[in-house]
Amino acid sequence: MGGMPLNDMPWWRWRSNVRSALHMLSDPEFHETTWLAGLEGYGDITDAVYRLVEDTWLDNWSAEKYVGSIFRDTGEAVLVDAAVLRVLRIMHQVGPDAHVSAYLQHPGWPEAVHAAREAHVRLAHADGENPDLPPRSLDVLQIMTRS
C-alpha cells in the first residue's frame, strides 16, 4: 500500500481494506505479537474479517463480481474467495466475539492462514509491494485511504 498504485483500480479504497485484512490474517507472527499480545492499533481478528467482507459483500458474492473494480483478474478473485470462505467458516464456528486464541487453535486455522497468504502475496505483488513487510496499523490504513 505504500508503493501501491492506489488510483489504478476504480475501487482502490475497498482493495486497500481487503489487502490490509488479508495481510493481517495471513501472518502467524503478527497473530502472536499483535493480536494475542493485545497490541492496540490493529483491531482484532473480527475487525479484519469485517474489513475483508464489509464493503465488498464477499460473504455473499464471489470476488469475481469485482474483477476490474477491486481485483485485477480472476486469479486474484479465486484466491480471495478461497481465503474468505475459510476464514468465515471458522468465524461462524467459533463466533465473532471469540478470543483470538479460539481462532488460532481452530483445526482449520492453518489452512485459512495459508489461503489468506496466497491471496495477500498475489495482490501485493500486483500492486508492486513487498508482501513480507509487517502489516500496517489501522491508523496508517485510514490515512492512506483518505481522498
Coordinates of N, CA and C in Angstrom, one line a residue:
M1 N 0.8 -1.2 0.0 CA 0.0 0.0 0.0 C 0.9 1.2 0.0
G2 N 2.1 1.2 0.4 CA 3.0 2.3 0.4 C 3.3 2.6 -1.1
G3 N 3.7 1.5 -1.8 CA 4.0 1.7 -3.2 C 2.9 1.3 -4.1
M4 N 1.7 1.1 -3.5 CA 0.6 0.6 -4.3 C 0.0 1.7 -5.2
P5 N -0.2 1.4 -6.5 CA -0.8 2.4 -7.4 C -2.3 2.5 -7.1
L6 N -2.6 3.2 -6.0 CA -3.9 3.3 -5.5 C -5.0 3.7 -6.5
N7 N -4.6 4.6 -7.4 CA -5.6 5.1 -8.2 C -5.8 4.4 -9.5
D8 N -5.2 3.2 -9.7 CA -5.3 2.5 -10.9 C -6.5 1.5 -10.9
M9 N -7.1 1.3 -9.8 CA -8.3 0.5 -9.6 C -9.5 1.4 -9.2
P10 N -10.6 1.2 -9.9 CA -11.7 2.1 -9.6 C -12.1 2.1 -8.1
W11 N -12.1 1.0 -7.4 CA -12.5 0.9 -6.0 C -11.3 0.6 -5.2
W12 N -10.3 1.4 -5.3 CA -9.0 1.2 -4.6 C -9.1 1.2 -3.1
R13 N -10.0 2.0 -2.6 CA -10.2 2.0 -1.1 C -10.6 0.6 -0.6
W14 N -11.6 0.0 -1.3 CA -12.0 -1.3 -0.9 C -10.9 -2.3 -1.1
R15 N -10.1 -2.2 -2.2 CA -8.9 -3.0 -2.4 C -8.0 -2.9 -1.2
S16 N -7.7 -1.6 -0.8 CA -6.9 -1.4 0.4 C -7.3 -2.1 1.6
N17 N -8.6 -2.0 1.9 CA -9.2 -2.7 3.1 C -9.0 -4.2 3.0
V18 N -9.4 -4.8 1.8 CA -9.2 -6.2 1.6 C -7.8 -6.6 1.8
R19 N -6.9 -5.9 1.2 CA -5.4 -6.2 1.3 C -5.0 -6.1 2.7
S20 N -5.4 -5.1 3.4 CA -5.0 -5.0 4.9 C -5.5 -6.2 5.7
A21 N -6.7 -6.6 5.5 CA -7.3 -7.7 6.2 C -6.5 -9.0 5.8
L22 N -6.3 -9.2 4.6 CA -5.6 -10.5 4.1 C -4.2 -10.5 4.7
H23 N -3.6 -9.3 4.7 CA -2.2 -9.2 5.2 C -2.2 -9.7 6.7
M24 N -3.1 -9.1 7.5 CA -3.1 -9.5 8.9 C -3.5 -10.9 9.1
L25 N -4.5 -11.4 8.4 CA -4.9 -12.8 8.6 C -3.9 -13.8 8.1
S26 N -3.0 -13.4 7.3 CA -2.0 -14.3 6.7 C -0.7 -14.4 7.4
D27 N -0.5 -13.7 8.5 CA 0.8 -13.5 9.1 C 0.8 -14.1 10.5
P28 N 1.2 -15.4 10.7 CA 1.2 -16.0 12.0 C 2.0 -15.3 13.1
E29 N 3.1 -14.7 12.7 CA 3.9 -13.9 13.6 C 3.1 -12.7 14.1
F30 N 2.4 -12.0 13.2 CA 1.5 -10.9 13.6 C 0.5 -11.4 14.6
H31 N -0.1 -12.5 14.4 CA -1.1 -13.1 15.3 C -0.6 -13.2 16.7
E32 N 0.6 -13.7 16.8 CA 1.3 -13.9 18.1 C 1.6 -12.5 18.8
T33 N 2.4 -11.7 18.0 CA 3.0 -10.5 18.6 C 2.0 -9.3 18.7
T34 N 0.9 -9.4 17.9 CA -0.1 -8.3 18.0 C -1.4 -8.7 18.5
W35 N -2.1 -9.6 17.9 CA -3.4 -10.0 18.4 C -3.4 -10.7 19.7
L36 N -2.6 -11.7 19.8 CA -2.5 -12.4 21.1 C -2.0 -11.5 22.2
A37 N -1.1 -10.7 21.9 CA -0.5 -9.7 22.9 C -1.4 -8.6 23.2
G38 N -2.4 -8.4 22.4 CA -3.4 -7.3 22.7 C -2.9 -5.9 22.3
L39 N -2.0 -5.9 21.3 CA -1.4 -4.6 20.9 C -2.4 -3.8 20.2
E40 N -2.5 -2.5 20.7 CA -3.5 -1.6 20.2 C -3.2 -1.1 18.7
G41 N -4.2 -0.7 18.0 CA -4.0 0.0 16.7 C -4.2 -0.9 15.5
Y42 N -4.4 -2.2 15.7 CA -4.6 -3.1 14.6 C -5.9 -3.8 14.5
G43 N -6.8 -3.5 15.5 CA -8.0 -4.2 15.5 C -7.8 -5.7 15.9
D44 N -8.8 -6.5 15.9 CA -8.7 -7.9 16.2 C -9.1 -8.7 15.0
I45 N -9.2 -10.0 15.2 CA -9.5 -10.9 14.0 C -10.9 -10.5 13.5
T46 N -11.8 -10.3 14.3 CA -13.2 -10.0 13.8 C -13.1 -8.7 13.0
D47 N -12.4 -7.7 13.4 CA -12.2 -6.5 12.7 C -11.6 -6.8 11.3
A48 N -10.6 -7.6 11.2 CA -10.0 -7.9 10.0 C -11.0 -8.7 9.0
V49 N -11.8 -9.6 9.6 CA -12.8 -10.3 8.8 C -13.8 -9.3 8.3
Y50 N -14.3 -8.4 9.1 CA -15.3 -7.4 8.6 C -14.7 -6.5 7.6
R51 N -13.4 -6.1 7.7 CA -12.7 -5.3 6.7 C -12.6 -6.1 5.4
L52 N -12.5 -7.4 5.5 CA -12.4 -8.2 4.3 C -13.7 -8.3 3.5
V53 N -14.8 -8.3 4.2 CA -16.1 -8.6 3.6 C -17.1 -7.4 3.7
E54 N -16.9 -6.5 4.6 CA -17.9 -5.5 4.9 C -18.4 -4.7 3.6
D55 N -17.5 -3.9 3.0 CA -17.9 -3.1 1.8 C -18.1 -4.0 0.6
T56 N -17.4 -5.1 0.5 CA -17.4 -5.9 -0.7 C -18.5 -6.9 -0.8
W57 N -19.1 -7.2 0.3 CA -20.1 -8.3 0.4 C -19.5 -9.6 -0.1
L58 N -18.2 -9.8 0.1 CA -17.6 -11.1 -0.3 C -18.1 -12.3 0.5
D59 N -18.9 -12.0 1.6 CA -19.5 -13.1 2.3 C -20.8 -13.5 1.6
N60 N -21.2 -12.8 0.6 CA -22.4 -13.1 -0.1 C -22.2 -13.4 -1.6
W61 N -21.2 -12.7 -2.2 CA -20.9 -12.7 -3.6 C -19.4 -13.2 -3.9
S62 N -19.2 -13.7 -5.0 CA -17.9 -14.1 -5.4 C -17.1 -12.9 -5.7
A63 N -15.8 -12.9 -5.4 CA -14.9 -11.8 -5.7 C -14.8 -11.6 -7.2
E64 N -15.2 -12.6 -8.0 CA -15.2 -12.4 -9.5 C -16.1 -11.3 -9.9
K65 N -17.1 -11.0 -9.1 CA -18.0 -9.9 -9.4 C -17.3 -8.6 -9.5
Y66 N -16.1 -8.5 -8.8 CA -15.4 -7.3 -8.7 C -14.1 -7.2 -9.5
V67 N -13.9 -8.2 -10.4 CA -12.8 -8.1 -11.3 C -12.9 -6.8 -12.2
G68 N -11.9 -6.1 -12.2 CA -11.9 -4.8 -12.9 C -12.2 -3.6 -12.0
S69 N -12.8 -3.8 -10.8 CA -13.1 -2.7 -9.9 C -12.2 -2.8 -8.7
I70 N -12.2 -4.0 -8.1 CA -11.3 -4.2 -6.9 C -10.2 -5.1 -7.2
F71 N -10.4 -6.2 -8.0 CA -9.4 -7.2 -8.3 C -9.0 -7.0 -9.8
R72 N -7.8 -7.3 -10.0 CA -7.2 -7.1 -11.3 C -7.6 -8.2 -12.3
D73 N -7.8 -9.4 -11.8 CA -8.1 -10.5 -12.7 C -8.7 -11.7 -11.9
T74 N -9.2 -12.7 -12.6 CA -9.9 -13.8 -12.0 C -8.9 -14.6 -11.1
G75 N -7.6 -14.6 -11.3 CA -6.7 -15.2 -10.5 C -6.7 -14.7 -9.1
E76 N -6.7 -13.3 -9.0 CA -6.8 -12.7 -7.7 C -8.2 -13.0 -7.0
A77 N -9.2 -13.0 -7.8 CA -10.6 -13.2 -7.3 C -10.7 -14.6 -6.7
V78 N -10.2 -15.6 -7.4 CA -10.2 -17.0 -6.9 C -9.5 -17.2 -5.6
L79 N -8.3 -16.6 -5.5 CA -7.6 -16.7 -4.2 C -8.3 -16.0 -3.1
V80 N -8.9 -14.8 -3.4 CA -9.6 -14.1 -2.3 C -10.8 -14.9 -1.9
D81 N -11.6 -15.4 -2.8 CA -12.7 -16.3 -2.5 C -12.3 -17.4 -1.6
A82 N -11.2 -18.1 -1.9 CA -10.8 -19.2 -1.1 C -10.5 -18.7 0.4
A83 N -9.8 -17.6 0.5 CA -9.5 -17.1 1.8 C -10.7 -16.7 2.6
V84 N -11.6 -16.0 1.9 CA -12.9 -15.6 2.6 C -13.7 -16.8 3.1
L85 N -13.8 -17.8 2.3 CA -14.6 -19.0 2.7 C -14.0 -19.6 3.9
R86 N -12.7 -19.8 3.9 CA -12.1 -20.5 5.0 C -12.2 -19.7 6.3
V87 N -11.9 -18.4 6.2 CA -11.9 -17.5 7.4 C -13.4 -17.4 7.9
L88 N -14.3 -17.2 7.0 CA -15.7 -17.1 7.5 C -16.2 -18.4 8.1
R89 N -15.8 -19.5 7.6 CA -16.2 -20.8 8.2 C -15.8 -20.9 9.6
I90 N -14.6 -20.5 9.9 CA -14.0 -20.5 11.2 C -14.8 -19.5 12.1
M91 N -15.0 -18.3 11.6 CA -15.7 -17.3 12.4 C -17.1 -17.7 12.8
H92 N -17.8 -18.4 11.9 CA -19.1 -18.9 12.2 C -19.1 -20.0 13.2
Q93 N -18.0 -20.8 13.2 CA -17.9 -21.9 14.2 C -17.5 -21.4 15.6
V94 N -16.6 -20.5 15.7 CA -16.1 -20.0 17.0 C -16.8 -18.8 17.5
G95 N -17.5 -18.1 16.6 CA -18.2 -16.9 17.0 C -17.4 -15.6 16.8
P96 N -18.1 -14.5 16.4 CA -17.3 -13.3 16.1 C -16.7 -12.6 17.3
D97 N -17.2 -13.0 18.5 CA -16.7 -12.4 19.7 C -15.7 -13.3 20.4
A98 N -15.3 -14.3 19.8 CA -14.4 -15.3 20.4 C -13.0 -14.6 20.6
H99 N -12.3 -15.1 21.6 CA -10.9 -14.6 21.8 C -10.1 -15.1 20.7
V100 N -9.0 -14.4 20.4 CA -8.1 -14.7 19.3 C -7.6 -16.1 19.4
S101 N -7.4 -16.6 20.6 CA -6.9 -18.0 20.8 C -7.8 -19.0 20.2
A102 N -9.1 -18.7 20.3 CA -10.1 -19.7 19.7 C -9.9 -19.9 18.2
Y103 N -9.6 -18.8 17.5 CA -9.3 -18.8 16.1 C -8.0 -19.6 15.9
L104 N -7.0 -19.2 16.6 CA -5.7 -19.8 16.4 C -5.6 -21.3 16.7
Q105 N -6.5 -21.7 17.6 CA -6.5 -23.1 18.0 C -7.4 -24.0 17.1
H106 N -8.2 -23.3 16.3 CA -9.2 -24.0 15.4 C -8.4 -24.9 14.5
P107 N -8.8 -26.1 14.2 CA -8.1 -27.0 13.4 C -8.0 -26.5 11.9
G108 N -8.9 -25.7 11.5 CA -8.9 -25.1 10.1 C -8.1 -23.9 10.0
W109 N -7.6 -23.3 11.1 CA -6.9 -22.0 11.0 C -5.6 -22.1 10.1
P110 N -4.7 -23.1 10.2 CA -3.6 -23.0 9.3 C -3.9 -23.0 7.9
E111 N -5.0 -23.7 7.5 CA -5.5 -23.7 6.1 C -6.0 -22.3 5.7
A112 N -6.7 -21.6 6.7 CA -7.2 -20.3 6.4 C -6.0 -19.3 6.3
V113 N -5.0 -19.4 7.1 CA -3.9 -18.6 7.1 C -3.2 -18.8 5.7
H114 N -3.0 -20.0 5.3 CA -2.4 -20.3 4.0 C -3.1 -19.7 2.8
A115 N -4.4 -19.8 2.9 CA -5.3 -19.2 1.8 C -5.2 -17.7 1.8
A116 N -5.2 -17.1 3.0 CA -5.0 -15.6 3.1 C -3.7 -15.2 2.6
R117 N -2.7 -16.0 2.9 CA -1.3 -15.7 2.5 C -1.2 -15.7 0.9
E118 N -1.7 -16.7 0.3 CA -1.7 -16.8 -1.1 C -2.4 -15.6 -1.8
A119 N -3.5 -15.2 -1.3 CA -4.2 -14.0 -1.8 C -3.4 -12.8 -1.5
H120 N -2.9 -12.6 -0.3 CA -2.1 -11.4 0.1 C -0.9 -11.3 -0.8
V121 N -0.2 -12.3 -1.0 CA 1.0 -12.3 -1.9 C 0.7 -11.9 -3.3
R122 N -0.3 -12.5 -3.8 CA -0.7 -12.2 -5.2 C -1.1 -10.7 -5.4
L123 N -1.9 -10.2 -4.5 CA -2.4 -8.8 -4.5 C -1.2 -7.8 -4.3
A124 N -0.4 -8.1 -3.3 CA 0.8 -7.3 -3.0 C 1.7 -7.2 -4.2
H125 N 2.0 -8.3 -4.8 CA 2.9 -8.3 -6.0 C 2.3 -7.5 -7.1
A126 N 1.0 -7.6 -7.3 CA 0.3 -6.9 -8.4 C 0.3 -5.4 -8.2
D127 N 0.4 -5.0 -6.9 CA 0.5 -3.6 -6.5 C 1.9 -3.1 -6.3
G128 N 2.9 -3.9 -6.6 CA 4.3 -3.5 -6.6 C 4.8 -3.4 -5.1
E129 N 4.3 -4.2 -4.2 CA 4.7 -4.1 -2.8 C 5.3 -5.5 -2.4
N130 N 6.1 -5.3 -1.4 CA 6.8 -6.5 -0.7 C 5.7 -7.1 0.2
P131 N 5.3 -8.3 0.0 CA 4.3 -9.0 0.8 C 4.8 -9.4 2.2
D132 N 6.1 -9.3 2.4 CA 6.7 -9.8 3.6 C 6.9 -8.7 4.7
L133 N 6.6 -7.4 4.4 CA 6.7 -6.4 5.3 C 5.6 -6.6 6.4
P134 N 5.8 -6.1 7.6 CA 4.7 -6.3 8.6 C 3.4 -5.5 8.2
P135 N 2.3 -6.0 8.7 CA 1.0 -5.2 8.4 C 1.1 -3.8 9.0
R136 N 0.4 -2.9 8.3 CA 0.4 -1.5 8.8 C -0.8 -1.4 9.8
S137 N -0.7 -0.4 10.6 CA -1.8 -0.2 11.6 C -3.0 0.4 10.9
L138 N -4.1 0.3 11.6 CA -5.4 0.8 11.0 C -5.3 2.3 10.8
D139 N -4.6 3.0 11.7 CA -4.4 4.5 11.5 C -3.7 4.8 10.2
V140 N -2.7 4.0 9.9 CA -2.0 4.2 8.6 C -2.9 3.9 7.4
L141 N -3.7 2.8 7.6 CA -4.6 2.5 6.5 C -5.6 3.6 6.3
Q142 N -6.1 4.2 7.4 CA -7.1 5.3 7.3 C -6.4 6.5 6.6
I143 N -5.2 6.8 6.9 CA -4.5 7.9 6.3 C -4.4 7.7 4.8
M144 N -4.0 6.4 4.4 CA -3.8 6.1 3.0 C -5.0 6.1 2.2
T145 N -6.2 5.8 2.8 CA -7.4 5.7 2.0 C -8.2 7.0 2.1
R146 N -7.7 8.0 2.6 CA -8.4 9.3 2.6 C -8.4 9.9 1.1
S147 N -9.4 10.6 0.8 CA -9.4 11.2 -0.6 C -8.3 12.2 -0.7

